[in-house]
Amino acid sequence: MDGRQHGLFGCQSLAGVWCGENEQAIMIGLILRNSRDNLVKGLSTFERATFNLQIVEVFDISEALLWLKSCHLEHAIIDSDCVLVVHVLNRSVVDNSKFGFLILDCLMLGTSFQHLCFCWVHQSTNKATHSLSRLTRPMGMVDDKLWVYGVSMMAQV
């Protein structure tokens, strides 16, 4: 049974690496949906950085947790299309690597929630988040954030 039926908020997250001529950057898109699967708000950010894709995916989850915490939410489901990160977070596996330290950071942030669940979703179900994450670069919003509030048309993307 999907926890959203019990008043939990769902957060879809997406991370990606963008490569331009003279720069590399991380794109992050986050969509927050309520228990009725309606869009509450979204966040897109584009930050100059160079990491491997696994590190970027964990960084994305960490950003999602910080964002949800700043929204004062205590119950959340975080959807990600990165099966490795979801698997490691659900098993609480930590090693002595950059990846492991970021996982530990996510697990520590997760302790501030009363209920938190990490779920894998197929990439095709993350269409709204993909679209949102692509918005910041064309708008020239490097190292900045784009906030979207209650945009119901995003749910149709």
Tab-separated table of C-alpha atoms in Angstrom:
chain	number	residue	atom	x	y	z
A	1	MET	CA	0.000	0.000	0.000
A	2	ASP	CA	1.290	3.435	-0.899
A	3	GLY	CA	1.991	5.541	2.193
A	4	ARG	CA	0.597	8.634	0.457
A	5	GLN	CA	-2.858	7.337	1.305
A	6	HIS	CA	-2.074	8.043	4.958
A	7	GLY	CA	-1.219	11.764	4.629
A	8	LEU	CA	2.435	11.416	3.675
A	9	PHE	CA	4.017	13.795	1.214
A	10	GLY	CA	5.785	12.365	-1.796
A	11	CYS	CA	8.973	13.927	-3.125
A	12	GLN	CA	10.170	12.932	-6.568
A	13	SER	CA	13.826	13.697	-7.097
A	14	LEU	CA	16.027	13.782	-10.159
A	15	ALA	CA	19.725	14.436	-10.504
A	16	GLY	CA	21.781	14.779	-13.622
A	17	VAL	CA	25.141	15.944	-14.868
A	18	TRP	CA	25.270	18.672	-17.505
A	19	CYS	CA	28.402	19.163	-19.611
A	20	GLY	CA	28.955	22.403	-21.502
A	21	GLU	CA	31.962	23.641	-23.450
A	22	ASN	CA	33.824	25.034	-20.458
A	23	GLU	CA	31.869	23.829	-17.470
A	24	GLN	CA	30.239	20.886	-15.786
A	25	ALA	CA	27.253	21.193	-13.498
A	26	ILE	CA	24.715	19.250	-11.478
A	27	MET	CA	21.024	19.618	-12.297
A	28	ILE	CA	18.556	18.814	-9.545
A	29	GLY	CA	14.785	18.758	-9.760
A	30	LEU	CA	12.432	18.112	-6.842
A	31	ILE	CA	8.640	17.825	-6.975
A	32	LEU	CA	6.542	17.711	-3.790
A	33	ARG	CA	3.114	16.074	-4.049
A	34	ASN	CA	0.449	15.752	-1.365
A	35	SER	CA	-1.490	12.624	-0.403
A	36	ARG	CA	-3.880	13.205	-3.333
A	37	ASP	CA	-0.896	13.268	-5.748
A	38	ASN	CA	-1.391	16.998	-6.448
A	39	LEU	CA	1.660	19.175	-6.979
A	40	VAL	CA	2.378	21.315	-3.901
A	41	LYS	CA	5.663	22.887	-4.980
A	42	GLY	CA	8.800	22.220	-6.937
A	43	LEU	CA	12.449	23.173	-6.801
A	44	SER	CA	15.050	23.166	-9.534
A	45	THR	CA	18.692	24.020	-9.093
A	46	PHE	CA	21.774	24.007	-11.277
A	47	GLU	CA	25.148	24.131	-9.547
A	48	ARG	CA	28.657	24.114	-10.972
A	49	ALA	CA	30.394	20.958	-9.802
A	50	THR	CA	32.161	17.865	-11.081
A	51	PHE	CA	31.186	14.494	-9.597
A	52	ASN	CA	30.439	11.010	-10.808
A	53	LEU	CA	26.778	10.171	-11.334
A	54	GLN	CA	26.390	8.056	-8.149
A	55	ILE	CA	27.660	10.946	-6.016
A	56	VAL	CA	25.253	13.302	-7.806
A	57	GLU	CA	22.306	10.964	-7.125
A	58	VAL	CA	23.086	10.847	-3.376
A	59	PHE	CA	23.621	14.619	-3.325
A	60	ASP	CA	20.154	14.933	-4.895
A	61	ILE	CA	18.568	12.901	-2.077
A	62	SER	CA	20.435	15.001	0.492
A	63	GLU	CA	19.092	18.188	-1.125
A	64	ALA	CA	15.583	16.694	-1.095
A	65	LEU	CA	15.864	15.901	2.620
A	66	LEU	CA	17.103	19.407	3.431
A	67	TRP	CA	14.304	20.911	1.358
A	68	LEU	CA	11.614	18.759	2.999
A	69	LYS	CA	13.025	19.615	6.427
A	70	SER	CA	12.900	23.350	5.579
A	71	CYS	CA	9.219	22.844	4.651
A	72	HIS	CA	8.681	21.476	8.194
A	73	LEU	CA	7.468	18.100	6.931
A	74	GLU	CA	7.762	15.107	9.252
A	75	HIS	CA	6.331	12.374	7.010
A	76	ALA	CA	7.678	11.851	3.491
A	77	ILE	CA	8.288	9.368	0.721
A	78	ILE	CA	11.259	10.147	-1.516
A	79	ASP	CA	11.125	8.679	-5.015
A	80	SER	CA	14.320	8.311	-7.016
A	81	ASP	CA	15.093	6.632	-10.302
A	82	CYS	CA	18.532	5.526	-9.037
A	83	VAL	CA	18.039	1.965	-7.803
A	84	LEU	CA	21.530	1.743	-6.252
A	85	VAL	CA	21.032	4.786	-4.014
A	86	VAL	CA	17.545	3.698	-2.925
A	87	HIS	CA	18.838	0.191	-2.148
A	88	VAL	CA	21.797	1.473	-0.111
A	89	LEU	CA	19.649	3.976	1.825
A	90	ASN	CA	17.063	1.331	2.671
A	91	ARG	CA	19.750	-1.072	3.878
A	92	SER	CA	21.644	1.697	5.754
A	93	VAL	CA	24.910	0.526	4.202
A	94	VAL	CA	27.842	2.877	4.762
A	95	ASP	CA	31.480	2.490	3.747
A	96	ASN	CA	34.580	4.718	3.871
A	97	SER	CA	34.093	6.459	0.534
A	98	LYS	CA	32.695	9.808	-0.619
A	99	PHE	CA	29.561	7.909	-1.630
A	100	GLY	CA	29.367	6.288	1.828
A	101	PHE	CA	29.802	9.596	3.639
A	102	LEU	CA	26.999	11.164	1.604
A	103	ILE	CA	24.796	8.141	2.359
A	104	LEU	CA	25.574	8.606	6.068
A	105	ASP	CA	24.645	12.291	5.762
A	106	CYS	CA	21.282	11.309	4.221
A	107	LEU	CA	20.650	8.746	6.946
A	108	MET	CA	21.452	11.313	9.646
A	109	LEU	CA	19.130	13.873	8.012
A	110	GLY	CA	16.477	11.166	7.828
A	111	THR	CA	16.427	10.832	11.615
A	112	SER	CA	14.732	14.248	11.860
A	113	PHE	CA	11.585	12.817	10.192
A	114	GLN	CA	8.925	10.823	12.031
A	115	HIS	CA	8.379	8.673	8.946
A	116	LEU	CA	10.631	8.546	5.900
A	117	CYS	CA	10.640	6.057	3.053
A	118	PHE	CA	12.943	5.812	0.029
A	119	CYS	CA	11.348	4.280	-3.081
A	120	TRP	CA	12.668	3.461	-6.519
A	121	VAL	CA	10.585	4.641	-9.463
A	122	HIS	CA	11.164	4.037	-13.149
A	123	GLN	CA	12.723	7.012	-14.909
A	124	SER	CA	9.661	7.395	-17.148
A	125	THR	CA	7.461	8.174	-14.106
A	126	ASN	CA	9.638	11.167	-13.233
A	127	LYS	CA	8.620	13.303	-16.266
A	128	ALA	CA	7.552	16.392	-14.296
A	129	THR	CA	10.794	16.350	-12.316
A	130	HIS	CA	12.858	15.945	-15.503
A	131	SER	CA	11.118	18.956	-17.045
A	132	LEU	CA	11.584	21.062	-13.924
A	133	SER	CA	15.295	20.234	-13.614
A	134	ARG	CA	15.881	21.417	-17.187
A	135	LEU	CA	14.327	24.848	-16.561
A	136	THR	CA	17.188	26.489	-14.677
A	137	ARG	CA	19.894	26.147	-17.333
A	138	PRO	CA	18.019	27.790	-20.237
A	139	MET	CA	17.066	30.600	-17.879
A	140	GLY	CA	20.729	31.186	-16.984
A	141	MET	CA	20.142	30.322	-13.345
A	142	VAL	CA	23.536	28.843	-12.541
A	143	ASP	CA	24.111	28.372	-8.810
A	144	ASP	CA	20.572	29.540	-8.072
A	145	LYS	CA	17.206	27.964	-7.382
A	146	LEU	CA	13.874	28.124	-9.162
A	147	TRP	CA	10.803	27.647	-6.981
A	148	VAL	CA	7.443	26.553	-8.367
A	149	TYR	CA	4.285	26.690	-6.231
A	150	GLY	CA	1.031	24.869	-6.938
A	151	VAL	CA	1.457	24.608	-10.694
A	152	SER	CA	-1.126	21.980	-11.586
A	153	MET	CA	-0.125	21.912	-15.251
A	154	MET	CA	3.262	20.458	-14.258
A	155	ALA	CA	1.460	17.292	-13.210
A	156	GLN	CA	0.432	16.794	-16.843
A	157	VAL	CA	3.990	16.938	-18.236
